[in-house]
Each structure stands twice: as structure tokens, then as C-alpha cells.
């Protein structure tokens, strides 16, 4: 194809030429073709995709540069753009020189004065490396999911049975009874303790099974961060409470801050998908915050609300009352 024919399809717009130069600098493959599908311009990245030196693709068609099936698929995208007279694109795998490439394509027809398609302008983005990394990541996530499942089974075996293992997180009623006993004991022995209200922050995932998996993981993390004398409880679906026996406000805050950081950095894997979550916590203490069961729970819940108002993923301390009414 002679230079005169190639220049015939040179785009006159200064703005378009500037845009094409910008795409060239970013390594994006762009091209123009004549009505017969012969390349009239092709960027350096486009030539590299075909394994050609600059200018070698000009005057050639897709059928001469890639597999017949791939050339037909790309022509189909162009035909759709011609039929609608508008930009059309999508992701299309192609085979070039025996290698599979994952291309994101966008094509627009360039009509002549009569309104017929006289040329084409298109852009390619080679996503092969990205797709390869995504495949590798899914493989790693599946391995991690299998390891997490093995760890859950081992933990269940160490506790005798999975049901006994889960039973260590008690229900709300039993928790409030334990809290009342802790208040009586602390009153007699003049010691302090802390209570924490914990909520899993709003989750982006809507799948119920995925949310249940996150709750299950946090349940295990909560138990893993408690001592034999502590009392963890699941209040409802995604809310928990924790009684820290013989622990003051400062120590309780430090321990919960450590747990919060663990949750923020945890990767929960389900069906090859990585899930993340965070928690908010409100910490109250006896006798500094309150000396009644209802007062302690209310103060810890109010502190939890404050943590959530700060955007979540936060540990907040309940206020300490001063004066005769404390």
C-alpha cells in the first residue's frame, strides 16, 4: 500500500491527533483502517502486539495478522459499530502468532461525506498480563481458603467437638447473668473489670453466606483473644459483647485496639473471593463508668455508637461520671 493511500485516512483534527499521541505515550494500541479493513495507521504498541516492527502492519488486514477466528471476531465488533453508527467495544480474546491475548477493544466508524463508513478508528488495551495475575490470585485465594478450613477443623478437634467449641460464646441472657455475678464479686473484692460492646461494621457484601462466614471468622478471633476468666457473648447477628474480668479501662482499651487491628488486616476467603471486614467497639468499666448492670451495658453501647459515628473501625471509651451522682 503506497504512502498516498495511507495518508488519505490521516485524521485532520488537531485534538484527535493530540489524543492519539497521548495514547501512544501510554503504550496503548490504537489504529485506523480503511473500509476494506486494511491498517492505515497503527501505534507502536499495536505493532508490538503483532510482533512486528514499526510500519510492517500497514496495508495488511487482521486475517493476515492473526488466526481466522480472531479476525472474524474483531470484524464482528466493527460490523456492530457500523450498524449502529456509534462507538462499540468489549473484551475479546484473540490468537496472535499462536499466543492467546486478552484485548479490551473500542471501535468507531469514520464516515465519508455520503455518510458511509470510509474508515475505522479503534483502540486496544492488552489485558493479558492482568488476566494472568487475576488467575494466579484466585489460585492463591483458593489455597488460602483450604488452609483456613484446615485450621478451623483443627481448632474444632482441639476443643473436642465443633459444637462445644462454638458454645464458649454464650447467649445474651447468660451474659447478663454472668455480668451481674461479676458486679457482686467485684463489689466484695473491691476490684475493677471492663465490658465491651462490639459490632461488625457495615459490610459491602450482600451474600448471606459470605456475611455468615465473616461473622464465623470474627467469632473465632474473639475467642482467640480472651482468657479463661473472660466471657464473650454473641448478642445478635453481627453484634457481640465481652466481659474482661479483673481488667481496667486502659488495659481493656489496649487489648481491644489490638483485636481491632487484627480484624482490619484479616483476609477471609470464600469461594476463591477475598473478603475484608472491620469492627467498632465501645469500652466501659466498673466501677468508674457505672456500678449497675444496665448502666454498664448502656454506656458500652453508647461508646460503640460513637465509634460508628466516627466512621467505624474504631475503639471508643465510655465517659466516666464525676460528682455525687457518679
Short mmCIF file of C-alpha atoms in Angstrom, two decimals:
data_model
loop_
_atom_site.label_atom_id
_atom_site.label_comp_id
_atom_site.label_asym_id
_atom_site.label_seq_id
_atom_site.Cartn_x
_atom_site.Cartn_y
_atom_site.Cartn_z
CA UNK A 1 0.00 0.00 0.00
CA UNK A 2 1.52 3.32 -1.06
CA UNK A 3 2.07 6.30 1.22
CA UNK A 4 -0.60 8.33 -0.58
CA UNK A 5 -3.30 5.79 0.34
CA UNK A 6 -2.11 5.71 3.95
CA UNK A 7 -2.19 9.49 4.27
CA UNK A 8 -5.71 9.51 2.83
CA UNK A 9 -7.06 8.38 6.20
CA UNK A 10 -4.93 10.63 8.38
CA UNK A 11 -7.23 12.29 10.90
CA UNK A 12 -7.25 16.06 10.41
CA UNK A 13 -8.40 17.08 13.89
CA UNK A 14 -5.62 18.59 15.97
CA UNK A 15 -7.37 17.45 19.12
CA UNK A 16 -7.66 13.88 17.90
CA UNK A 17 -4.01 13.81 16.87
CA UNK A 18 -3.03 15.08 20.31
CA UNK A 19 -5.16 12.37 21.91
CA UNK A 20 -3.52 9.68 19.77
CA UNK A 21 -0.09 10.97 20.75
CA UNK A 22 -1.13 10.73 24.41
CA UNK A 23 -2.30 7.14 23.90
CA UNK A 24 0.99 6.38 22.19
CA UNK A 25 2.93 7.72 25.17
CA UNK A 26 0.90 5.46 27.47
CA UNK A 27 1.67 2.39 25.39
CA UNK A 28 -1.94 1.92 24.29
CA UNK A 29 -2.54 0.23 20.96
CA UNK A 30 -4.61 2.36 18.56
CA UNK A 31 -5.20 2.08 14.83
CA UNK A 32 -7.10 3.26 11.80
CA UNK A 33 -8.28 1.07 8.94
CA UNK A 34 -9.76 1.74 5.53
CA UNK A 35 -13.18 0.47 4.50
CA UNK A 36 -11.66 -2.88 3.40
CA UNK A 37 -10.13 -3.44 6.82
CA UNK A 38 -6.50 -2.65 5.89
CA UNK A 39 -4.44 -0.91 8.54
CA UNK A 40 -3.62 2.65 7.56
CA UNK A 41 -2.12 3.64 10.91
CA UNK A 42 -1.02 1.53 13.84
CA UNK A 43 0.68 2.63 17.03
CA UNK A 44 3.95 1.22 18.29
CA UNK A 45 2.06 -0.79 20.92
CA UNK A 46 -0.16 -2.18 18.18
CA UNK A 47 2.84 -3.30 16.15
CA UNK A 48 4.37 -4.84 19.27
CA UNK A 49 1.17 -6.81 19.83
CA UNK A 50 1.67 -8.44 16.43
CA UNK A 51 5.40 -8.83 16.98
CA UNK A 52 6.15 -6.52 14.06
CA UNK A 53 8.46 -3.56 13.53
CA UNK A 54 7.00 -0.11 13.04
CA UNK A 55 5.16 0.22 9.71
CA UNK A 56 5.11 -3.50 8.86
CA UNK A 57 1.38 -3.89 9.55
CA UNK A 58 0.29 -1.06 7.25
CA UNK A 59 -1.77 -2.23 4.30
CA UNK A 60 -2.45 -5.62 5.90
CA UNK A 61 -5.70 -6.98 7.36
CA UNK A 62 -6.47 -8.83 10.57
CA UNK A 63 -6.87 -12.05 8.59
CA UNK A 64 -3.20 -11.75 7.60
CA UNK A 65 -2.01 -11.00 11.14
CA UNK A 66 -3.98 -13.32 13.41
CA UNK A 67 -5.98 -16.53 13.44
CA UNK A 68 -9.12 -16.62 11.21
CA UNK A 69 -11.45 -16.95 14.22
CA UNK A 70 -9.85 -13.96 15.95
CA UNK A 71 -10.00 -11.82 12.79
CA UNK A 72 -13.67 -12.75 12.35
CA UNK A 73 -14.45 -11.78 15.95
CA UNK A 74 -12.86 -8.35 15.55
CA UNK A 75 -14.67 -7.80 12.28
CA UNK A 76 -17.88 -8.57 14.15
CA UNK A 77 -17.20 -5.72 16.57
CA UNK A 78 -16.59 -3.40 13.63
CA UNK A 79 -19.79 -4.56 11.93
CA UNK A 80 -21.79 -3.80 15.06
CA UNK A 81 -20.28 -0.32 15.23
CA UNK A 82 -21.10 0.23 11.54
CA UNK A 83 -24.70 -0.93 12.03
CA UNK A 84 -25.27 1.45 14.93
CA UNK A 85 -23.07 4.24 13.61
CA UNK A 86 -21.59 4.64 17.08
CA UNK A 87 -18.72 3.54 19.27
CA UNK A 88 -18.82 -0.13 20.18
CA UNK A 89 -16.49 -2.16 22.34
CA UNK A 90 -15.95 -5.13 24.57
CA UNK A 91 -13.39 -7.67 25.67
CA UNK A 92 -12.25 -10.14 23.04
CA UNK A 93 -9.70 -12.95 23.28
CA UNK A 94 -7.58 -13.28 20.12
CA UNK A 95 -4.82 -15.59 18.96
CA UNK A 96 -1.71 -13.96 17.51
CA UNK A 97 1.34 -15.97 16.48
CA UNK A 98 -0.02 -18.94 18.42
CA UNK A 99 -0.43 -16.94 21.63
CA UNK A 100 -3.71 -16.01 23.29
CA UNK A 101 -4.21 -12.34 24.05
CA UNK A 102 -6.99 -10.74 26.08
CA UNK A 103 -7.93 -7.47 24.38
CA UNK A 104 -10.29 -4.75 25.53
CA UNK A 105 -11.45 -3.16 22.24
CA UNK A 106 -13.30 0.00 21.29
CA UNK A 107 -14.12 0.79 17.65
CA UNK A 108 -15.89 3.70 15.99
CA UNK A 109 -16.73 4.13 12.27
CA UNK A 110 -15.42 7.16 10.39
CA UNK A 111 -18.00 8.06 7.72
CA UNK A 112 -17.28 9.88 4.47
CA UNK A 113 -19.24 12.84 3.10
CA UNK A 114 -22.01 10.48 1.92
CA UNK A 115 -22.42 9.06 5.41
CA UNK A 116 -20.93 5.68 4.56
CA UNK A 117 -18.18 4.07 6.59
CA UNK A 118 -14.94 5.04 4.88
CA UNK A 119 -12.54 4.18 7.68
CA UNK A 120 -12.28 2.93 11.25
CA UNK A 121 -10.67 4.21 14.39
CA UNK A 122 -10.04 1.76 17.21
CA UNK A 123 -8.20 1.29 20.47
CA UNK A 124 -6.81 -1.89 22.04
CA UNK A 125 -5.80 -2.48 25.62
CA UNK A 126 -3.90 -5.71 26.15
CA UNK A 127 -5.14 -7.18 29.44
CA UNK A 128 -3.35 -10.50 29.11
CA UNK A 129 -0.94 -9.81 31.98
CA UNK A 130 -3.80 -8.55 34.19
CA UNK A 131 -5.89 -11.65 33.49
CA UNK A 132 -2.88 -13.83 34.24
CA UNK A 133 -2.36 -12.10 37.59
CA UNK A 134 -6.06 -12.46 38.40
CA UNK A 135 -5.86 -16.19 37.68
CA UNK A 136 -2.80 -16.51 39.91
CA UNK A 137 -4.55 -14.53 42.66
CA UNK A 138 -7.63 -16.76 42.51
CA UNK A 139 -5.37 -19.79 42.81
CA UNK A 140 -3.64 -18.31 45.87
CA UNK A 141 -7.01 -17.43 47.43
CA UNK A 142 -8.28 -20.97 46.91
CA UNK A 143 -5.17 -22.30 48.64
CA UNK A 144 -5.65 -19.83 51.48
CA UNK A 145 -9.30 -20.84 51.80
CA UNK A 146 -8.28 -24.51 52.04
CA UNK A 147 -5.72 -23.65 54.73
CA UNK A 148 -8.32 -21.68 56.72
CA UNK A 149 -10.71 -24.62 56.51
CA UNK A 150 -8.00 -26.95 57.80
CA UNK A 151 -7.25 -24.58 60.67
CA UNK A 152 -10.95 -24.44 61.61
CA UNK A 153 -11.13 -28.22 61.68
CA UNK A 154 -8.00 -28.47 63.82
CA UNK A 155 -9.37 -25.92 66.29
CA UNK A 156 -12.62 -27.89 66.49
CA UNK A 157 -10.70 -31.12 67.17
CA UNK A 158 -8.67 -29.48 69.94
CA UNK A 159 -11.90 -28.50 71.69
CA UNK A 160 -13.33 -31.99 71.38
CA UNK A 161 -16.27 -31.19 69.16
CA UNK A 162 -17.19 -28.20 66.98
CA UNK A 163 -20.40 -27.69 68.94
CA UNK A 164 -18.55 -27.42 72.24
CA UNK A 165 -16.07 -25.07 70.60
CA UNK A 166 -18.82 -22.70 69.43
CA UNK A 167 -20.64 -22.93 72.76
CA UNK A 168 -17.98 -20.90 74.54
CA UNK A 169 -19.58 -17.73 73.14
CA UNK A 170 -22.67 -17.52 75.32
CA UNK A 171 -26.10 -16.02 74.63
CA UNK A 172 -27.25 -12.58 75.81
CA UNK A 173 -29.27 -13.85 78.80
CA UNK A 174 -26.38 -15.91 80.16
CA UNK A 175 -24.03 -12.98 79.56
CA UNK A 176 -26.17 -10.59 81.62
CA UNK A 177 -26.36 -13.15 84.44
CA UNK A 178 -22.57 -13.50 84.37
CA UNK A 179 -22.24 -9.73 84.38
CA UNK A 180 -24.43 -9.48 87.49
CA UNK A 181 -22.26 -12.07 89.27
CA UNK A 182 -19.12 -10.19 88.22
CA UNK A 183 -20.52 -6.98 89.72
CA UNK A 184 -21.23 -8.76 93.05
CA UNK A 185 -17.77 -10.30 93.11
CA UNK A 186 -16.03 -7.03 92.25
CA UNK A 187 -18.04 -5.19 94.88
CA UNK A 188 -16.92 -7.64 97.60
CA UNK A 189 -13.30 -7.77 96.49
CA UNK A 190 -13.01 -4.07 95.51
CA UNK A 191 -11.69 -4.77 92.03
CA UNK A 192 -12.50 -3.46 88.58
CA UNK A 193 -13.49 -5.10 85.32
CA UNK A 194 -14.43 -3.98 81.82
CA UNK A 195 -17.26 -4.66 79.42
CA UNK A 196 -17.03 -4.21 75.65
CA UNK A 197 -19.83 -3.93 73.09
CA UNK A 198 -18.63 -4.93 69.63
CA UNK A 199 -20.27 -4.54 66.23
CA UNK A 200 -19.04 -5.71 62.85
CA UNK A 201 -19.04 -2.62 60.65
CA UNK A 202 -21.49 -2.49 57.70
CA UNK A 203 -20.34 -4.97 55.07
CA UNK A 204 -20.17 -4.28 51.34
CA UNK A 205 -21.02 -7.91 50.56
CA UNK A 206 -24.73 -8.74 50.30
CA UNK A 207 -24.40 -12.51 50.01
CA UNK A 208 -25.78 -14.00 53.24
CA UNK A 209 -23.36 -16.93 53.20
CA UNK A 210 -20.38 -14.58 52.82
CA UNK A 211 -21.59 -12.42 55.71
CA UNK A 212 -22.09 -15.53 57.83
CA UNK A 213 -18.53 -16.57 57.03
CA UNK A 214 -17.20 -13.20 58.25
CA UNK A 215 -19.22 -13.50 61.48
CA UNK A 216 -17.84 -17.02 61.95
CA UNK A 217 -14.26 -15.78 61.50
CA UNK A 218 -14.73 -12.94 63.96
CA UNK A 219 -16.33 -15.34 66.45
CA UNK A 220 -13.11 -17.37 66.35
CA UNK A 221 -10.92 -14.28 66.61
CA UNK A 222 -12.87 -13.05 69.63
CA UNK A 223 -12.45 -16.38 71.39
CA UNK A 224 -8.79 -16.45 70.47
CA UNK A 225 -8.26 -13.10 72.20
CA UNK A 226 -9.93 -13.98 75.53
CA UNK A 227 -8.69 -15.67 78.69
CA UNK A 228 -10.43 -18.45 80.61
CA UNK A 229 -11.97 -15.92 83.03
CA UNK A 230 -13.30 -13.63 80.27
CA UNK A 231 -16.85 -14.02 78.99
CA UNK A 232 -17.58 -13.48 75.25
CA UNK A 233 -21.18 -13.33 74.06
CA UNK A 234 -23.00 -13.01 70.76
CA UNK A 235 -25.85 -10.57 71.30
CA UNK A 236 -27.44 -10.90 67.85
CA UNK A 237 -26.47 -11.41 64.20
CA UNK A 238 -23.39 -9.18 63.96
CA UNK A 239 -23.13 -7.78 67.49
CA UNK A 240 -21.04 -9.17 70.33
CA UNK A 241 -20.16 -8.34 73.92
CA UNK A 242 -17.15 -9.21 76.04
CA UNK A 243 -16.63 -9.15 79.81
CA UNK A 244 -12.98 -8.74 80.78
CA UNK A 245 -12.64 -9.88 84.39
CA UNK A 246 -10.18 -8.00 86.61
CA UNK A 247 -9.16 -5.64 83.80
CA UNK A 248 -9.13 -1.85 84.00
CA UNK A 249 -10.22 0.61 81.33
CA UNK A 250 -6.73 1.29 79.93
CA UNK A 251 -5.81 -2.40 79.64
CA UNK A 252 -9.18 -3.22 78.09
CA UNK A 253 -8.73 -0.48 75.52
CA UNK A 254 -5.26 -1.73 74.60
CA UNK A 255 -6.49 -5.30 74.16
CA UNK A 256 -9.46 -4.26 72.05
CA UNK A 257 -7.32 -1.98 69.92
CA UNK A 258 -5.10 -5.00 69.19
CA UNK A 259 -8.16 -7.06 68.22
CA UNK A 260 -9.46 -4.23 66.04
CA UNK A 261 -6.16 -4.12 64.12
CA UNK A 262 -6.22 -7.90 63.67
CA UNK A 263 -9.71 -7.70 62.17
CA UNK A 264 -8.77 -4.86 59.81
CA UNK A 265 -5.86 -6.90 58.47
CA UNK A 266 -7.68 -10.23 58.25
CA UNK A 267 -8.39 -11.76 54.82
CA UNK A 268 -11.45 -14.00 54.79
CA UNK A 269 -11.60 -16.28 51.77
CA UNK A 270 -14.80 -17.83 50.49
CA UNK A 271 -15.27 -19.50 47.09
CA UNK A 272 -11.99 -18.02 45.89
CA UNK A 273 -13.01 -14.45 46.79
CA UNK A 274 -11.12 -12.29 49.30
CA UNK A 275 -13.38 -10.58 51.84
CA UNK A 276 -12.39 -7.89 54.33
CA UNK A 277 -14.15 -6.53 57.40
CA UNK A 278 -13.64 -4.21 60.35
CA UNK A 279 -15.21 -3.82 63.78
CA UNK A 280 -16.17 -0.97 66.07
CA UNK A 281 -16.05 -1.26 69.86
CA UNK A 282 -17.28 0.60 72.90
CA UNK A 283 -15.49 0.00 76.22
CA UNK A 284 -16.92 0.70 79.69
CA UNK A 285 -15.56 -0.23 83.13
CA UNK A 286 -16.72 -0.97 86.65
CA UNK A 287 -16.82 0.98 88.87
CA UNK A 288 -15.61 4.09 87.00
CA UNK A 289 -18.24 4.17 84.27
CA UNK A 290 -21.15 2.69 86.19
CA UNK A 291 -21.87 0.31 89.07
CA UNK A 292 -25.02 -1.28 87.65
CA UNK A 293 -25.54 -3.92 85.00
CA UNK A 294 -27.87 -1.77 82.90
CA UNK A 295 -25.59 1.25 83.29
CA UNK A 296 -22.53 -0.64 82.11
CA UNK A 297 -24.26 -2.16 79.08
CA UNK A 298 -25.83 1.18 78.15
CA UNK A 299 -22.52 3.03 78.47
CA UNK A 300 -20.64 0.46 76.38
CA UNK A 301 -23.37 0.57 73.72
CA UNK A 302 -23.27 4.38 73.67
CA UNK A 303 -19.49 4.24 73.21
CA UNK A 304 -19.98 1.75 70.35
CA UNK A 305 -22.40 4.18 68.72
CA UNK A 306 -19.77 6.91 68.99
CA UNK A 307 -17.18 4.63 67.36
CA UNK A 308 -19.53 4.02 64.46
CA UNK A 309 -20.24 7.73 64.09
CA UNK A 310 -16.50 8.25 63.66
CA UNK A 311 -16.63 6.06 60.57
CA UNK A 312 -16.22 2.63 62.13
CA UNK A 313 -13.05 0.60 62.60
CA UNK A 314 -12.58 2.42 65.90
CA UNK A 315 -12.44 1.74 69.66
CA UNK A 316 -14.24 4.32 71.81
CA UNK A 317 -14.20 4.68 75.61
CA UNK A 318 -17.35 5.28 77.61
CA UNK A 319 -17.46 8.55 79.51
CA UNK A 320 -16.68 8.48 83.23
CA UNK A 321 -19.17 10.16 85.54
CA UNK A 322 -17.90 12.53 88.25
CA UNK A 323 -19.59 14.12 91.20
CA UNK A 324 -22.15 12.96 93.79
CA UNK A 325 -24.25 11.13 91.19
CA UNK A 326 -21.38 9.04 89.87
#
